[in-house]
Tab-separated table of C-alpha atoms in Angstrom:
chain	number	residue	atom	x	y	z
Q	1	MET	CA	-1.538	-42.131	-23.160
Q	2	ALA	CA	2.064	-39.811	-23.622
Q	3	ASN	CA	3.587	-39.842	-26.978
Q	4	SER	CA	6.468	-38.097	-25.474
Q	5	GLY	CA	7.955	-36.871	-21.734
Q	6	TYR	CA	10.901	-36.817	-19.883
Q	7	LEU	CA	12.044	-40.027	-17.518
Q	8	ILE	CA	14.858	-38.920	-14.989
Q	9	VAL	CA	17.511	-42.157	-15.578
Q	10	HIS	CA	20.471	-43.229	-14.326
Q	11	LYS	CA	23.829	-41.913	-15.781
Q	12	PRO	CA	25.836	-45.556	-17.642
Q	13	SER	CA	28.469	-45.747	-14.519
Q	14	VAL	CA	25.344	-45.975	-11.846
Q	15	VAL	CA	23.492	-48.451	-14.284
Q	16	LEU	CA	27.195	-50.776	-14.397
Q	17	ARG	CA	28.025	-50.433	-10.875
Q	18	ASN	CA	24.449	-51.785	-9.424
Q	19	PHE	CA	24.456	-54.252	-12.203
Q	20	GLU	CA	28.540	-55.383	-11.889
Q	21	GLU	CA	27.733	-55.843	-7.723
Q	22	GLY	CA	24.404	-58.153	-8.973
Q	23	LEU	CA	26.613	-59.873	-11.210
Q	24	ARG	CA	29.358	-60.439	-8.865
Q	25	GLU	CA	26.659	-61.107	-5.503
Q	26	ARG	CA	25.648	-64.328	-7.402
Q	27	GLY	CA	28.452	-65.702	-8.950
Q	28	PHE	CA	27.996	-64.660	-12.517
Q	29	ILE	CA	30.697	-61.436	-12.757
Q	30	ASP	CA	33.444	-63.927	-14.693
Q	31	GLU	CA	31.306	-65.097	-17.474
Q	32	TYR	CA	29.986	-61.730	-18.161
Q	33	LYS	CA	33.678	-60.387	-18.488
Q	34	LYS	CA	33.817	-62.779	-21.407
Q	35	PHE	CA	30.731	-61.872	-22.891
Q	36	ARG	CA	32.380	-57.889	-22.631
Q	37	ASP	CA	35.275	-59.522	-24.572
Q	38	ALA	CA	33.114	-60.737	-27.352
Q	39	PHE	CA	31.382	-57.684	-27.737
Q	40	SER	CA	34.463	-54.801	-27.046
Q	41	LYS	CA	33.886	-52.961	-29.771
Q	42	PHE	CA	30.469	-52.060	-27.920
Q	43	LYS	CA	31.096	-49.418	-24.396
Q	44	PRO	CA	28.601	-50.753	-21.943
Q	45	SER	CA	29.477	-46.562	-20.693
Q	46	HIS	CA	28.309	-45.148	-23.674
Q	47	TYR	CA	24.570	-46.958	-23.724
Q	48	LEU	CA	22.541	-43.685	-23.372
Q	49	GLY	CA	19.244	-45.513	-24.114
Q	50	ILE	CA	15.449	-46.077	-21.999
Q	51	SER	CA	17.065	-48.764	-19.674
Q	52	ARG	CA	18.304	-46.811	-17.070
Q	53	ASN	CA	16.582	-47.591	-14.368
Q	54	PRO	CA	14.288	-44.818	-14.788
Q	55	LEU	CA	13.192	-42.725	-11.398
Q	56	MET	CA	9.730	-43.498	-10.548
Q	57	GLY	CA	6.638	-42.213	-8.455
Q	58	ILE	CA	5.973	-43.963	-5.450
Q	59	PRO	CA	3.221	-42.376	-3.336
Q	60	GLU	CA	3.840	-41.696	0.470
Q	61	GLU	CA	1.997	-43.727	2.037
Q	62	ILE	CA	4.308	-46.703	1.288
Q	63	SER	CA	7.505	-44.720	2.489
Q	64	SER	CA	8.769	-47.859	3.913
Q	65	ALA	CA	9.201	-50.026	1.066
Q	66	TRP	CA	13.442	-48.750	0.521
Q	67	ASP	CA	14.222	-51.436	-2.667
Q	68	ILE	CA	12.285	-49.009	-4.722
Q	69	ILE	CA	12.943	-45.643	-3.082
Q	70	LEU	CA	16.260	-44.057	-3.558
Q	71	GLU	CA	15.133	-40.612	-4.177
Q	72	PRO	CA	11.990	-40.674	-1.344
Q	73	GLU	CA	11.332	-36.348	-1.855
Q	74	ALA	CA	12.103	-36.540	-5.398
Q	75	GLN	CA	9.499	-39.847	-6.255
Q	76	PHE	CA	7.259	-38.534	-3.607
Q	77	PHE	CA	6.517	-35.599	-5.408
Q	78	MET	CA	6.666	-37.918	-8.849
Q	79	CYS	CA	3.429	-39.150	-7.670
Q	80	VAL	CA	1.662	-36.023	-6.936
Q	81	LEU	CA	1.743	-35.354	-10.105
Q	82	GLU	CA	0.371	-38.249	-11.475
Q	83	GLN	CA	-2.749	-37.903	-9.318
Q	84	ASN	CA	-2.934	-34.138	-10.994
Q	85	GLY	CA	-2.318	-35.885	-14.852
Q	86	LEU	CA	0.703	-34.950	-15.108
Q	87	TYR	CA	2.837	-37.839	-14.719
Q	88	GLU	CA	2.686	-41.384	-16.961
Q	89	ASP	CA	4.500	-44.234	-17.635
Q	90	ASP	CA	7.506	-43.269	-15.268
Q	91	LEU	CA	7.171	-40.225	-17.956
Q	92	ILE	CA	6.811	-35.999	-16.331
Q	93	LEU	CA	5.220	-34.755	-18.852
Q	94	SER	CA	6.189	-30.686	-18.989
Q	95	TYR	CA	9.696	-29.547	-19.196
Q	96	ASP	CA	8.748	-27.483	-15.619
Q	97	ASP	CA	7.711	-30.411	-14.151
Q	98	MET	CA	11.325	-32.237	-14.528
Q	99	VAL	CA	13.187	-29.271	-13.536
Q	100	LYS	CA	11.452	-29.516	-10.158
Q	101	THR	CA	11.338	-32.711	-9.697
Q	102	PHE	CA	15.188	-32.817	-10.538
Q	103	GLY	CA	16.085	-30.274	-7.991
Q	104	LYS	CA	14.844	-32.446	-4.581
Q	105	ILE	CA	17.192	-35.209	-5.665
Q	106	LYS	CA	19.503	-36.339	-3.205
Q	107	ASN	CA	22.195	-38.120	-5.333
Q	108	ILE	CA	22.314	-35.817	-7.902
Q	109	ASN	CA	25.507	-36.926	-10.037
Q	110	ASP	CA	23.985	-39.935	-10.762
Q	111	TYR	CA	21.280	-39.198	-12.628
Q	112	ASP	CA	20.520	-37.385	-16.306
Q	113	VAL	CA	17.678	-37.265	-18.100
Q	114	ILE	CA	16.345	-37.919	-21.133
Q	115	LEU	CA	13.430	-36.842	-23.361
Q	116	ILE	CA	11.732	-39.519	-25.219
Q	117	ARG	CA	9.231	-39.617	-27.775
Q	118	LYS	CA	7.119	-43.093	-30.014
Q	119	GLU	CA	5.420	-42.399	-33.671
Q	120	SER	CA	5.908	-39.012	-33.961
Q	121	PHE	CA	10.127	-38.354	-34.306
Q	122	GLU	CA	11.455	-34.545	-34.009
Q	123	ILE	CA	14.785	-34.777	-34.994
Q	124	ASN	CA	16.970	-31.523	-33.836
Q	125	ASN	CA	20.205	-30.978	-32.724
Q	126	ASN	CA	19.663	-33.106	-29.001
Q	127	LEU	CA	19.204	-36.573	-30.517
Q	128	LEU	CA	21.127	-38.943	-29.085
Q	129	GLY	CA	19.366	-42.135	-31.156
Q	130	PHE	CA	16.989	-44.477	-31.153
Q	131	ASP	CA	16.342	-47.821	-28.947
Q	132	ILE	CA	13.941	-50.421	-29.167
Q	133	GLY	CA	11.509	-51.487	-25.928
Q	134	TYR	CA	8.677	-50.786	-23.761
Q	135	TRP	CA	7.662	-47.296	-23.333
Q	136	GLY	CA	6.492	-48.059	-19.552
Q	137	GLY	CA	6.937	-50.879	-17.417
Q	138	ASP	CA	10.806	-51.253	-17.125
Q	139	HIS	CA	12.211	-49.325	-19.783
Q	140	PHE	CA	13.397	-52.923	-21.812
Q	141	SER	CA	15.401	-52.639	-24.389
Q	142	LEU	CA	16.531	-55.115	-26.824
Q	143	ILE	CA	20.114	-52.606	-27.297
Q	144	ALA	CA	20.219	-52.998	-23.045
Q	145	ASP	CA	19.035	-56.400	-22.975
Q	146	THR	CA	21.542	-58.347	-25.611
Q	147	ILE	CA	25.164	-55.832	-25.518
Q	148	ILE	CA	25.049	-53.641	-22.481
Q	149	THR	CA	23.211	-54.959	-19.290
Q	150	PRO	CA	21.746	-58.907	-20.755
Q	151	THR	CA	19.178	-59.887	-17.810
Q	152	TRP	CA	16.688	-61.451	-19.502
Q	153	HIS	CA	17.398	-62.769	-23.108
Q	154	GLY	CA	21.202	-62.248	-22.999
Q	155	PRO	CA	22.373	-63.825	-26.620
Q	156	PRO	CA	23.968	-67.353	-27.148
Q	157	GLU	CA	27.765	-67.521	-28.203
Q	158	GLU	CA	27.041	-68.470	-31.474
Q	159	ASP	CA	25.461	-65.481	-31.444
Q	160	TYR	CA	27.254	-63.334	-31.275
Q	161	LEU	CA	29.673	-62.798	-34.668
Q	162	GLU	CA	25.793	-61.614	-36.409
Q	163	LEU	CA	24.805	-59.919	-33.579
Q	164	SER	CA	27.891	-57.593	-34.006
Q	165	GLU	CA	27.212	-57.208	-37.409
Q	166	ASN	CA	23.670	-56.227	-37.642
Q	167	PHE	CA	24.420	-53.554	-34.235
Q	168	LYS	CA	27.163	-52.202	-37.079
Q	169	SER	CA	25.178	-48.770	-37.523
Q	170	LEU	CA	25.062	-48.110	-33.874
Q	171	ASN	CA	26.365	-44.155	-33.034
Q	172	GLU	CA	28.463	-43.092	-30.381
Q	173	ASN	CA	26.227	-43.719	-27.781
Q	174	LEU	CA	24.843	-47.067	-28.516
Q	175	LEU	CA	21.936	-46.638	-29.988
Q	176	PHE	CA	20.343	-46.056	-33.525
Q	177	ARG	CA	21.096	-43.185	-36.300
Q	178	THR	CA	17.610	-43.438	-36.972
Q	179	ALA	CA	14.334	-45.011	-36.894
Q	180	GLU	CA	14.534	-47.327	-40.046
Q	181	GLU	CA	17.404	-48.854	-38.864
Q	182	GLY	CA	16.123	-49.828	-34.790
Q	183	GLU	CA	12.833	-51.067	-37.133
Q	184	LYS	CA	15.448	-53.309	-39.395
Q	185	PHE	CA	17.149	-54.696	-36.076
Q	186	LYS	CA	13.665	-55.037	-34.915
Q	187	GLN	CA	12.815	-57.499	-37.653
Q	188	TYR	CA	15.895	-59.397	-36.902
Q	189	TYR	CA	15.740	-59.444	-33.305
Q	190	LYS	CA	12.251	-60.779	-33.219
Q	191	SER	CA	13.545	-63.761	-35.750
Q	192	LYS	CA	15.333	-64.827	-32.811
Q	193	THR	CA	14.244	-68.091	-30.783
Q	194	TRP	CA	16.398	-66.465	-27.833
Q	195	ALA	CA	14.785	-62.662	-27.637
Q	196	GLU	CA	12.183	-62.069	-24.943
Q	197	THR	CA	9.058	-62.088	-26.876
Q	198	GLU	CA	5.902	-59.253	-27.573
Q	199	SER	CA	2.212	-59.759	-25.020
Q	200	TYR	CA	1.274	-58.041	-28.218
Q	201	GLU	CA	2.606	-56.830	-31.471
Q	202	GLY	CA	3.848	-52.853	-31.802
Q	203	GLU	CA	5.253	-53.889	-27.586
Q	204	PHE	CA	8.266	-53.619	-28.850
Q	205	CYS	CA	8.554	-49.718	-29.836
Q	206	ILE	CA	11.228	-47.362	-32.064
Q	207	ILE	CA	11.962	-44.455	-28.863
Q	208	GLN	CA	13.648	-41.367	-29.744
Q	209	VAL	CA	15.919	-40.064	-27.367
Q	210	ASP	CA	16.940	-36.461	-26.977
Q	211	LYS	CA	19.534	-35.501	-24.543
Q	212	VAL	CA	17.929	-32.482	-21.908
Q	213	LYS	CA	19.939	-30.148	-20.593
Q	214	LEU	CA	19.444	-28.432	-16.809
């Protein structure tokens, strides 16, 4: 399994627009506004982590599944990369292949690219911060699901103040400044009865996120 690679993700504005449209359709937008007021110092438009609907490779033969096909040409190409061992868990493994894929996106202004890594961190000038979540799958993020776009395990109101205190070390990108800060929050999160649980020890990864210049 690859320990680093490139994710093509939606920009924060697109993530929030889609999330709020879904809440509005289900009649939950007023509850979300109250939630946002409680965490008003954490601006969801600033979140630059992993939980931003990464583009996934799709085989061309299932092109009728339009609910998961957002950028056909790019997603079909990603599947070709996978067949050649150049793509894994939504990760494009080389910069050149990422650039080729990004060039096939039609709605290019909706997307960003981030470089993520786990286990072997490399602090550099492009560091955005450290997220915590699933390496693959739906790229679930403890940060995003708690205070950005609560989808599966949003916190109860009685924990809002405590959570704000535990998130005070987040940087301007709503990510932890260091892997150690992320690890400390992970242990706190796992102690809560309302939180998502790991299927196996270590499923929640500390993930370095770097910006990518195109």
